[in-house]
Backbone as JSON, one array per atom type, in Angstrom:
{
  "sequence": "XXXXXXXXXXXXXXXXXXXXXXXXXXXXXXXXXXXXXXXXXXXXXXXXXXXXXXXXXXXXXXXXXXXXXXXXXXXXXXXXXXXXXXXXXXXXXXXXXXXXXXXXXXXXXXXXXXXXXXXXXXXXXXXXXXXXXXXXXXXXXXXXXXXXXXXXXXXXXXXXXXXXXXXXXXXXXXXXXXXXXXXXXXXXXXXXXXXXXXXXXXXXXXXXXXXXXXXXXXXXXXXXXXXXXXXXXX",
  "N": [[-21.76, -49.26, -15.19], [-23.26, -49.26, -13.18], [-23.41, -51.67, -11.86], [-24.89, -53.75, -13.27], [-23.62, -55.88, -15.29], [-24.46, -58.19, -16.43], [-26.7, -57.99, -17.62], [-26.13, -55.48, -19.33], [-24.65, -57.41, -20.69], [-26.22, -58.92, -22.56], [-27.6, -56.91, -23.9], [-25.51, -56.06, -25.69], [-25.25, -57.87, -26.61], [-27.43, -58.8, -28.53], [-27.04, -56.65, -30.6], [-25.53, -57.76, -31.36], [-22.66, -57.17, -31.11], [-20.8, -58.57, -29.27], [-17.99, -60.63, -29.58], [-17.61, -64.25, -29.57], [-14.61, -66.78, -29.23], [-13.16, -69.82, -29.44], [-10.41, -70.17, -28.48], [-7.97, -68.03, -26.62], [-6.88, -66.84, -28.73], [-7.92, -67.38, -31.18], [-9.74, -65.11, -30.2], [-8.34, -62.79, -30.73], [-7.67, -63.1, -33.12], [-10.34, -62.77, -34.24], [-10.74, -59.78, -33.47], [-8.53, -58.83, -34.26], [-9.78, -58.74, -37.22], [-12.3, -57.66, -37.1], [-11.27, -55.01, -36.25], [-9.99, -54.54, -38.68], [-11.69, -54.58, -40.99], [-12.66, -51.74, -40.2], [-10.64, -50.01, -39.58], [-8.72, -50.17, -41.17], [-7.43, -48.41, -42.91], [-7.65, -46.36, -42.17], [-6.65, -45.55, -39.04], [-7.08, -43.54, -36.7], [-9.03, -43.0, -35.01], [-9.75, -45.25, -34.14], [-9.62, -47.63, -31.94], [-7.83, -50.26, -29.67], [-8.55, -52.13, -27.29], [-7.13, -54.12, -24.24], [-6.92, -55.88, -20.79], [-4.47, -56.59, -20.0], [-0.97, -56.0, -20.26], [0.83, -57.42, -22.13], [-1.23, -58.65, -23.77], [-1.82, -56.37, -24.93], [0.64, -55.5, -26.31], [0.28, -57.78, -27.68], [-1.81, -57.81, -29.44], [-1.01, -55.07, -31.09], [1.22, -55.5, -32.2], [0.14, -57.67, -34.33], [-1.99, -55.74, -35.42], [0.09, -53.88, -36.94], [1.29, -55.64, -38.36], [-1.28, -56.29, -40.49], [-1.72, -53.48, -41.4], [1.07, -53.39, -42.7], [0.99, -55.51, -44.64], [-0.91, -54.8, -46.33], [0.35, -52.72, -47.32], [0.88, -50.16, -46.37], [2.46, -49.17, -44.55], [5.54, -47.75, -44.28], [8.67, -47.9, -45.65], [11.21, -47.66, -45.14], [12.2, -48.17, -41.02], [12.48, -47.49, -37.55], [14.11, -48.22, -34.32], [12.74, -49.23, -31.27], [12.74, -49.83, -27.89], [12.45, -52.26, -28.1], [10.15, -52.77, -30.19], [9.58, -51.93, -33.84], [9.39, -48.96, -36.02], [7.61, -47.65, -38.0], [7.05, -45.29, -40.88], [3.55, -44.53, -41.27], [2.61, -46.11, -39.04], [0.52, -45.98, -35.89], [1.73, -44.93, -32.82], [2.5, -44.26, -29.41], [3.05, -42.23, -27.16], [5.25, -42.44, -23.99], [5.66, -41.15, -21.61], [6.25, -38.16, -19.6], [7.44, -35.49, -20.99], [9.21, -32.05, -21.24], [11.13, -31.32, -22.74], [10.77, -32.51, -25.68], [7.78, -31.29, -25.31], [5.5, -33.48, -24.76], [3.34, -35.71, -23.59], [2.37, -38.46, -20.89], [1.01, -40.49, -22.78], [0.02, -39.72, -25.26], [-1.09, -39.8, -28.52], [-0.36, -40.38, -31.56], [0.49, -40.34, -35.66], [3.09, -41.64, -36.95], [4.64, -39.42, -39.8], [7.54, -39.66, -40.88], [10.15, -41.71, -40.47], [13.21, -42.0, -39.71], [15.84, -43.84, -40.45], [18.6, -43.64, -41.0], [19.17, -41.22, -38.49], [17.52, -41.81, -36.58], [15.21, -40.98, -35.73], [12.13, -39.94, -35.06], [9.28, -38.67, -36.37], [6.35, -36.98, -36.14], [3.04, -36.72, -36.28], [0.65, -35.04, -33.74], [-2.27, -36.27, -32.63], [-3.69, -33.98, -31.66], [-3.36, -32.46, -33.67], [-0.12, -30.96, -33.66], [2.66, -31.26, -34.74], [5.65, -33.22, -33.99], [9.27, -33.92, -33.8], [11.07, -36.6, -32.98], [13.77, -37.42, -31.34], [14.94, -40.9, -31.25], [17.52, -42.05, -29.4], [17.78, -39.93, -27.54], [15.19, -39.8, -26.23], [12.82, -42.51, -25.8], [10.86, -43.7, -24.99], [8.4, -44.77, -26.35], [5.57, -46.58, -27.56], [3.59, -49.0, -30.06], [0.42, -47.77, -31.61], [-2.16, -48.92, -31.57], [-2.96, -50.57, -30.24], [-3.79, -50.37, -26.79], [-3.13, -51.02, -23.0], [-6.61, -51.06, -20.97], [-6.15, -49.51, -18.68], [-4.23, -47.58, -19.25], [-5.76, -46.15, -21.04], [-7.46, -45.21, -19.97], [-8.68, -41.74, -20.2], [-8.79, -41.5, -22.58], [-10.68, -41.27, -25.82], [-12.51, -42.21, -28.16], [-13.98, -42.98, -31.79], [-14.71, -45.75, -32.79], [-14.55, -48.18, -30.57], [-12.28, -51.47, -29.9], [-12.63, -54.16, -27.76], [-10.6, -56.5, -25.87], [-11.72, -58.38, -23.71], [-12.29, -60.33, -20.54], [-9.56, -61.96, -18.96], [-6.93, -61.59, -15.44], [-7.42, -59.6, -14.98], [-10.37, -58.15, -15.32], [-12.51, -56.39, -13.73], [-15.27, -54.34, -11.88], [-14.6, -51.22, -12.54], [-12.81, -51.71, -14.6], [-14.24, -52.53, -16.6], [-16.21, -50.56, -17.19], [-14.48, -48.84, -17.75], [-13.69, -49.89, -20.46], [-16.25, -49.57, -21.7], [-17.1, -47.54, -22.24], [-15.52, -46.05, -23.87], [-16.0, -45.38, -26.43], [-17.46, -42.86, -29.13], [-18.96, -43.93, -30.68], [-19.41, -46.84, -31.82], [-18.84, -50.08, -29.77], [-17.22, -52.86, -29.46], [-17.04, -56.22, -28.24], [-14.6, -58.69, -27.45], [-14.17, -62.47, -26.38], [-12.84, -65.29, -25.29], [-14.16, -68.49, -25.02], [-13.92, -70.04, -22.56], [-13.23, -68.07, -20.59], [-15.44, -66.59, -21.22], [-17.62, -68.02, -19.9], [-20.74, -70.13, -19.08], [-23.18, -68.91, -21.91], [-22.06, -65.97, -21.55], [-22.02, -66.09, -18.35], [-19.49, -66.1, -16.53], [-18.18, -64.21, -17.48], [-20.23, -61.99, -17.14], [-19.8, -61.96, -14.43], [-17.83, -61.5, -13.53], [-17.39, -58.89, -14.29], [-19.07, -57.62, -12.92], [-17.48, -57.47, -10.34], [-16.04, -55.75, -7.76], [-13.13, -54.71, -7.43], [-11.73, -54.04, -4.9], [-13.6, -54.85, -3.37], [-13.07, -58.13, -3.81], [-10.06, -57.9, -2.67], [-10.18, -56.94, -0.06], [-11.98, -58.94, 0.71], [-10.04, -61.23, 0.47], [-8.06, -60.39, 2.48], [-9.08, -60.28, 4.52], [-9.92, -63.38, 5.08], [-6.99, -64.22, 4.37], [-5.8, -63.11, 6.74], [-7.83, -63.97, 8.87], [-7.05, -66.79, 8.9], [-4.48, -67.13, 9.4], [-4.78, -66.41, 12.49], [-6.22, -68.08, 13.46], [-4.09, -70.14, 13.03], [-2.22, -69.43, 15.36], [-3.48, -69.38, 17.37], [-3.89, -72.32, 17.44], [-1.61, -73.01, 17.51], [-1.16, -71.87, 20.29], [-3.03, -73.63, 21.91], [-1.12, -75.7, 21.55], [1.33, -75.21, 22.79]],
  "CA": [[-21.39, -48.4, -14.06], [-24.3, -49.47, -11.72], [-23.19, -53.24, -12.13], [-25.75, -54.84, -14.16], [-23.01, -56.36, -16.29], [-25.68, -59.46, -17.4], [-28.18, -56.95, -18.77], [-25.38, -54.71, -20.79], [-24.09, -58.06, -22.11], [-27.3, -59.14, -23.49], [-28.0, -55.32, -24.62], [-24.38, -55.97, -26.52], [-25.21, -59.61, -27.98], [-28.88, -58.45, -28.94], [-26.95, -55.92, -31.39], [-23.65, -58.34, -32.53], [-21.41, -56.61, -30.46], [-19.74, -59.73, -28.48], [-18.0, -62.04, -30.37], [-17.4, -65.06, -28.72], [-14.15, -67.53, -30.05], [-12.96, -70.97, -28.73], [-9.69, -69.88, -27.39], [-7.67, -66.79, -26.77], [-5.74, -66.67, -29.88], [-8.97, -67.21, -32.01], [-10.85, -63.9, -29.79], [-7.72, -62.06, -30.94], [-7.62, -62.52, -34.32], [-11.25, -62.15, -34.54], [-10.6, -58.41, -32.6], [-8.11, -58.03, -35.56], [-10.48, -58.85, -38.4], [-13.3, -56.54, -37.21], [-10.46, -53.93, -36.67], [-9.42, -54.16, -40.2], [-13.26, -53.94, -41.85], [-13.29, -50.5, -39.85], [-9.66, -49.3, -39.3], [-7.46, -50.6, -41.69], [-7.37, -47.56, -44.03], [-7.37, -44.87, -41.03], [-6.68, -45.92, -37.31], [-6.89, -42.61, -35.93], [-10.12, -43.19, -34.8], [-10.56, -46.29, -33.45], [-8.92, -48.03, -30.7], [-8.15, -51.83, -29.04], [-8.03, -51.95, -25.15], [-6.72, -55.14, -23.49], [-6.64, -55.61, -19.87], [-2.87, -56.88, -19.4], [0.33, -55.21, -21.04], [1.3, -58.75, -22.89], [-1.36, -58.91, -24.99], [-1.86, -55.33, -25.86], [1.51, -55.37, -27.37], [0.95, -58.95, -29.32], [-2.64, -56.95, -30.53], [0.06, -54.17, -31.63], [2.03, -56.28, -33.25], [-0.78, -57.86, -35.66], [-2.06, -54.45, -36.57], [0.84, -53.42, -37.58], [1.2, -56.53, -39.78], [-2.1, -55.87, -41.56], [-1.19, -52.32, -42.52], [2.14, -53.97, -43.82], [0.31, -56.22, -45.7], [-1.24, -53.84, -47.35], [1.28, -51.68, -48.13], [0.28, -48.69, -45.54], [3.46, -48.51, -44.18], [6.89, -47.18, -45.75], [10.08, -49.31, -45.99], [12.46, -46.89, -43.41], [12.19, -48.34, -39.77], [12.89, -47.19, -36.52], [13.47, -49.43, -33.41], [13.13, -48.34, -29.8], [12.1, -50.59, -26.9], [11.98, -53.84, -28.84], [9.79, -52.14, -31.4], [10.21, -51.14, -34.56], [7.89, -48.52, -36.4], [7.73, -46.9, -39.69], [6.37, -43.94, -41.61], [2.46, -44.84, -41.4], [2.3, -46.62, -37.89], [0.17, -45.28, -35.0], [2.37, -44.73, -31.62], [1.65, -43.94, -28.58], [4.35, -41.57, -26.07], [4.72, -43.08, -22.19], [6.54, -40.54, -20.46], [6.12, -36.97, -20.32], [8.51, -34.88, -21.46], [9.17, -30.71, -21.24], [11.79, -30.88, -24.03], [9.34, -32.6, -27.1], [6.29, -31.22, -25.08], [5.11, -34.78, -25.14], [2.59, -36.27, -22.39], [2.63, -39.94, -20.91], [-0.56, -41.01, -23.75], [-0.23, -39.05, -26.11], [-1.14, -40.94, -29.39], [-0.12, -39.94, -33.31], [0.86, -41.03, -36.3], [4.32, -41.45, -37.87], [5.14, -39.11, -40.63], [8.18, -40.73, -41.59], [10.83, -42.65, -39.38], [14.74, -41.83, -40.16], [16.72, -45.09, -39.83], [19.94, -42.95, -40.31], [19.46, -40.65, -37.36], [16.86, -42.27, -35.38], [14.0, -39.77, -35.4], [10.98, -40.28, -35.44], [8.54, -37.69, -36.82], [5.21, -37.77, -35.67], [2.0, -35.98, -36.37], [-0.21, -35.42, -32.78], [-3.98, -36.03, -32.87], [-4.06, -32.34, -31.8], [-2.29, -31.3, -34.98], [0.64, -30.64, -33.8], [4.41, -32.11, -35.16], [7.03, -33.51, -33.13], [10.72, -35.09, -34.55], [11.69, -37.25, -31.63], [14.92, -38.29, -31.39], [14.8, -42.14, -30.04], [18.39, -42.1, -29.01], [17.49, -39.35, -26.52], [13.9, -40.41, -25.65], [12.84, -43.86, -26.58], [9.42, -43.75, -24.59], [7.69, -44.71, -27.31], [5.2, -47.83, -28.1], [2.8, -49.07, -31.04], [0.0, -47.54, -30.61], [-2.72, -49.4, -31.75], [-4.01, -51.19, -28.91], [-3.06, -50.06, -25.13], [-4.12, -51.52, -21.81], [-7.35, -50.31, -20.65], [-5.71, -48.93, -17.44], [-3.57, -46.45, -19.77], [-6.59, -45.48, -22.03], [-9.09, -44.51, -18.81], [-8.7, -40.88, -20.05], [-8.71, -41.43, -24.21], [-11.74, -41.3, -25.99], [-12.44, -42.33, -29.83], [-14.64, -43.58, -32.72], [-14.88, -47.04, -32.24], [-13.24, -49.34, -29.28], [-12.27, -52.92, -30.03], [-11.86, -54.67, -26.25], [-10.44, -57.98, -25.77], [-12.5, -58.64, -22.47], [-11.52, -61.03, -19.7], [-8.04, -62.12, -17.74], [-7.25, -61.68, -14.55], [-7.59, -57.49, -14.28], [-11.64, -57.73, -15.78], [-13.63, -56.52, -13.39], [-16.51, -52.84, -12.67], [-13.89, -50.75, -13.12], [-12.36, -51.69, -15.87], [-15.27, -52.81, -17.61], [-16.81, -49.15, -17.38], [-13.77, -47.79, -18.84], [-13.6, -50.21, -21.54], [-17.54, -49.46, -22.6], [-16.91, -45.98, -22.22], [-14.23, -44.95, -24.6], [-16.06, -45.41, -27.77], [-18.45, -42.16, -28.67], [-19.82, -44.57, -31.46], [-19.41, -48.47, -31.53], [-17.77, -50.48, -29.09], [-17.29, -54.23, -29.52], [-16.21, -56.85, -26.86], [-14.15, -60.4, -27.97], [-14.04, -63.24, -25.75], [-12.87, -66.78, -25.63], [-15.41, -69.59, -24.34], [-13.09, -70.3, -21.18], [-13.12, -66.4, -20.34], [-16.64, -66.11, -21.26], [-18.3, -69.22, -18.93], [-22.04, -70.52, -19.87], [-24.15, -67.74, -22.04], [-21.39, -64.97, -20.78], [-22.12, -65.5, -17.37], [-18.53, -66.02, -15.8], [-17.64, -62.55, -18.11], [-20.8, -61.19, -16.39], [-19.91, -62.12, -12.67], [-16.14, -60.56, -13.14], [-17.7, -57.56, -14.88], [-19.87, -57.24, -11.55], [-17.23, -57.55, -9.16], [-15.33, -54.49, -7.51], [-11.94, -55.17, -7.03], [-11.14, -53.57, -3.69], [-14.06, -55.93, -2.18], [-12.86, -58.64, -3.82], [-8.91, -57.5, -2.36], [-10.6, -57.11, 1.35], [-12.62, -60.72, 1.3], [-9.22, -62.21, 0.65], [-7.21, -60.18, 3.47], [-9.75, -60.74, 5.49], [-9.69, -64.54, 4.94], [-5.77, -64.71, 5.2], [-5.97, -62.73, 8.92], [-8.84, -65.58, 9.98], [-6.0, -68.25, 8.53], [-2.88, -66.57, 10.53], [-5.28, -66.14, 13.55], [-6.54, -69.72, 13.66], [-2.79, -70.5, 13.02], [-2.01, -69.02, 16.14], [-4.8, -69.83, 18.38], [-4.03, -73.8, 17.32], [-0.03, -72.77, 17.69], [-0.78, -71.73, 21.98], [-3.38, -74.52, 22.49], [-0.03, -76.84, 21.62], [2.29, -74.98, 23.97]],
  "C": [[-22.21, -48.74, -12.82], [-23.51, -51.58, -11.51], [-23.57, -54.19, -12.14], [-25.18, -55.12, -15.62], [-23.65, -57.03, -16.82], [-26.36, -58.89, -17.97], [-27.08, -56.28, -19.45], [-24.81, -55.98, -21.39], [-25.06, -58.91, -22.57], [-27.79, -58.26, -24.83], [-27.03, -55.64, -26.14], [-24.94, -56.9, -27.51], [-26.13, -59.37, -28.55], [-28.44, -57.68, -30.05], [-25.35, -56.37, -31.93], [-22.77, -57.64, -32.35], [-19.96, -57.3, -29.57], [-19.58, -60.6, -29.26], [-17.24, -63.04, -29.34], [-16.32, -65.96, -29.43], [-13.63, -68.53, -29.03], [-12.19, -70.57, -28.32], [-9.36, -67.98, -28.0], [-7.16, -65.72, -27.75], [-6.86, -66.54, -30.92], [-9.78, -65.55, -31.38], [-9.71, -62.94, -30.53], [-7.75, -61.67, -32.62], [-8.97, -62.22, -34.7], [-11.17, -60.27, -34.32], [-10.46, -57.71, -34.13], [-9.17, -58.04, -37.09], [-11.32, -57.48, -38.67], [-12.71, -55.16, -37.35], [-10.23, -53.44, -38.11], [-10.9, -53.9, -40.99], [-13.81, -52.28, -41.41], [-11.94, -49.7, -39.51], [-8.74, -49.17, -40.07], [-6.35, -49.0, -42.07], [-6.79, -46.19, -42.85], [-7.99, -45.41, -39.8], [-6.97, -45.2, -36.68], [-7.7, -43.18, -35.34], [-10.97, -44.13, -33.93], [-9.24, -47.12, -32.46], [-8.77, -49.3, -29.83], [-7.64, -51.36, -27.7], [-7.9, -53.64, -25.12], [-6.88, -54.69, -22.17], [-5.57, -55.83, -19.06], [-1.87, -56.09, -20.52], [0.53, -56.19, -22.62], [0.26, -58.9, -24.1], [-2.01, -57.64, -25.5], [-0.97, -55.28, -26.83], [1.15, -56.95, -28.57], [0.04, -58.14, -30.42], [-2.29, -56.31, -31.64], [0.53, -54.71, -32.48], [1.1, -56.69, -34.67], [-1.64, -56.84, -36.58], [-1.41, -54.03, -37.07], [1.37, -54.06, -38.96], [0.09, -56.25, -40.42], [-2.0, -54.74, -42.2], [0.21, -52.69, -43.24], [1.66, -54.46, -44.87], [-0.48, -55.74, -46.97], [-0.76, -52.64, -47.99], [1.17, -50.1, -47.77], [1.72, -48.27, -44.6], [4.69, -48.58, -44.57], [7.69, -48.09, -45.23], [10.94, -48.71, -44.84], [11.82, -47.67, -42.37], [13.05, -47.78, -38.51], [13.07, -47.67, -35.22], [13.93, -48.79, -32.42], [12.34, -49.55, -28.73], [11.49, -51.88, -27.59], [11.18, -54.12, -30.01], [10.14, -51.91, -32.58], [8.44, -50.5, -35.16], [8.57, -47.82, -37.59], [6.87, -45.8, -39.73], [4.59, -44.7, -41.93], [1.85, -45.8, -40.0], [1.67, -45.33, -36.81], [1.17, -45.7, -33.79], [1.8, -44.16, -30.45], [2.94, -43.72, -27.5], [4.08, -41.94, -24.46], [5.42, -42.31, -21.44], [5.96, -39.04, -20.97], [7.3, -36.39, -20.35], [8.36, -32.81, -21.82], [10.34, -30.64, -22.5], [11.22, -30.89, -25.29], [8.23, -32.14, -26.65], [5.4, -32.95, -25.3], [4.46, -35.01, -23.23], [2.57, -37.64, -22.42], [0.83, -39.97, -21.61], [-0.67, -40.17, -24.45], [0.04, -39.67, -27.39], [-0.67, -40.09, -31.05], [0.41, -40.69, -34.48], [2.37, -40.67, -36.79], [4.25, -41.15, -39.25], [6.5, -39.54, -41.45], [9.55, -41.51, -40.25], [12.52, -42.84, -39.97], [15.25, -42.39, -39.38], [18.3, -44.05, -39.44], [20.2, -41.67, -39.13], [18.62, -41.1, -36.43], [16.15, -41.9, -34.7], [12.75, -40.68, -35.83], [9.97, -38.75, -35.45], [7.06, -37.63, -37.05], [4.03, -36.54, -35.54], [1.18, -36.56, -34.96], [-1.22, -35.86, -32.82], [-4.18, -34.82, -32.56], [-3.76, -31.91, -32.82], [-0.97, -31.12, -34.87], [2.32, -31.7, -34.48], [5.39, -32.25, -34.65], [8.18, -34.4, -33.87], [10.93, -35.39, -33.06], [12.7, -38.13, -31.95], [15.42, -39.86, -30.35], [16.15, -42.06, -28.98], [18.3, -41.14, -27.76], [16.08, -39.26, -25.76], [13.35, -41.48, -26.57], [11.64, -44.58, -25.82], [7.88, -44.17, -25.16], [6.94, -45.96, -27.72], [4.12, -47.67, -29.32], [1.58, -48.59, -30.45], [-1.83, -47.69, -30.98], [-3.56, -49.93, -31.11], [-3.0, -50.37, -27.85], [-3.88, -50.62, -24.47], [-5.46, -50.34, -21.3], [-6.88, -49.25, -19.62], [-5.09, -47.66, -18.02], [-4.24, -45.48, -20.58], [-8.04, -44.75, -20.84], [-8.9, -43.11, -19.37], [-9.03, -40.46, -21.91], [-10.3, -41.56, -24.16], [-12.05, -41.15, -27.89], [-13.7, -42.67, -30.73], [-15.4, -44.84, -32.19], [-13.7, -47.58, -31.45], [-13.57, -50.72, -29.72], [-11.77, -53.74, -28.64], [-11.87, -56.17, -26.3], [-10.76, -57.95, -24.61], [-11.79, -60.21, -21.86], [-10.22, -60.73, -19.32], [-8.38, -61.57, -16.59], [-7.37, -60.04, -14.25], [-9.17, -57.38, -14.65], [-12.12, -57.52, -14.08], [-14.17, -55.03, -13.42], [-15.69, -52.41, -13.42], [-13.86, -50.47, -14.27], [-13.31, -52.01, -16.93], [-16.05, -51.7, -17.99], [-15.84, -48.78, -18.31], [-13.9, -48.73, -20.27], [-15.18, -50.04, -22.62], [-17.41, -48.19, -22.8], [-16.25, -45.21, -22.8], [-14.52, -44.54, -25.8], [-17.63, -43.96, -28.02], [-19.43, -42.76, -30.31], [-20.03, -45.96, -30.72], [-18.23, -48.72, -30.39], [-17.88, -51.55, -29.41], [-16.51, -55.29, -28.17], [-15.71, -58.28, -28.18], [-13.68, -60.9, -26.71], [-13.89, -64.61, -26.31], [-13.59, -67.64, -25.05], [-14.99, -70.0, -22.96], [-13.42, -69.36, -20.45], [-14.75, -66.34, -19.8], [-17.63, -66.61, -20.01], [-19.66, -69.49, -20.02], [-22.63, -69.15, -20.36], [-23.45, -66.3, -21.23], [-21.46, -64.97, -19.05], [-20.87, -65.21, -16.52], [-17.9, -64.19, -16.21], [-18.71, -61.63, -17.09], [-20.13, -60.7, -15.07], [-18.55, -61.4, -12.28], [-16.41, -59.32, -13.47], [-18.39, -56.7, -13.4], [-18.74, -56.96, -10.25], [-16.23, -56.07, -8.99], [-14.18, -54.96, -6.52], [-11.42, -54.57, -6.1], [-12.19, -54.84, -2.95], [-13.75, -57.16, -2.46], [-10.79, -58.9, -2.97], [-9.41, -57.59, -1.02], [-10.93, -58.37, 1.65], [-11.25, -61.01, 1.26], [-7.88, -61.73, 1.89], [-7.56, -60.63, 4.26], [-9.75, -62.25, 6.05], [-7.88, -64.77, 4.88], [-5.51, -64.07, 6.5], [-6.8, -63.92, 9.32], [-7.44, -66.49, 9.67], [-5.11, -67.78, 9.49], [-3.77, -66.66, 11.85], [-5.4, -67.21, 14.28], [-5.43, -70.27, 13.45], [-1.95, -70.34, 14.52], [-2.05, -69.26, 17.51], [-4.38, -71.6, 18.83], [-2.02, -73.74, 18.29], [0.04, -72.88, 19.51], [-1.46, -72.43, 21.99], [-1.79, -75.67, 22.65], [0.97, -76.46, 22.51], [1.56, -74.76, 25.38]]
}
């Protein structure tokens, strides 16, 4: 929060919290590994942030294969927005809604998932029980990982963050240390990361409105000096 990103990611590595993998595809499935030694059994709890849409959902996708794999989720399916989910998948509602009482982030698990009408039946994290009928709301994603940007307000167990791309910087790097009221973990790929984290540091440091001003600022000088050169020639 102050943005001595280089000192919290020493703090992190000093206690085997950053794992570091050659590319992006290796930081991911590492993410998933550590996920599964602490989530497999019961997700409620714990939570993956990304900082783009694209690879929250692939995240999504591979948790959902390891609870398959293990036989955690039931045989019915339900498919809504390119999705499909079953009786034992976590979800996660993107719209709000006054008919199901449903808020955009509101996370739970599927109780069971009726192919022949196209409900989905879904225990809240408050407790409460909603049947949602996809065919009339279909708002609905895996809900396993989400982008950090959608989770600034969640708050869980443990956080698993795939760190870097092009959205890392304070910001988002606060929210992503900030969600977990135990462990948090970071994964990075060696590209992402730079020498000894520092390129992860130096994006972790930067505050994306002054980095958004230097570059207006610098295309007005370009148009200006475009201009300037434009009436010396007439």
């Amino acid at each position: 929060s102050e943005g001595q990103a280089g000192e919290a990611l020493r703090a992190f590595t000093e206690r085997g919290l950053v794992h570091v993998a050659d590319d992006r595809l290796g930081a991911m499935r590492e993410l998933i590994a550590r996920w599964k030694e602490r989530a497999l059994a019961d997700p409620g709890q714990c939570l993956i942030f990304a900082g783009e849409g694209r690879e929250a959902a692939a995240l999504n996708r591979m948790a959902q294969a390891e609870r398959a794999a293990a036989g955690l989720l039931g045989a019915g399916r339900v498919a809504a927005g390119g999705e499909e989910f079953h009786a034992g998948d976590r979800v996660m509602f993107t719209r709000n809604t006054r008919v199901f009482g449903l808020r955009n982030g509101d996370l739970g698990m599927v109780l069971e998932a009726r192919p022949d009408s196209g409900v989905l039946v879904v225990r809240l994290d408050g407790g409460r029980v909603v049947a949602v009928p996809l065919a009339d709301y279909d708002h609905v994603k895996l809900g396993y990982a989400m982008t950090t940007h959608k989770g600034q307000g969640v708050t869980c167990e443990a956080a698993f963050v795939l760190a870097g791309g092009a959205m890392q910087d304070r910001h988002l790097s606060y929210v992503q240390a900030s969600r977990a009221r135990g462990e948090t973990r970071l994964f990075i790929d060696k590209p992402e990361a730079g020498a000894e984290l520092t390129l992860l540091a130096r994006r972790m440091e930067q505050e994306r409105f002054k980095g958004m001003a230097s570059e207006i600022l610098r295309q007005n000088q370009a148009a200006h000096q475009l201009r300037h050169e434009s009436q010396e020639v007439h």
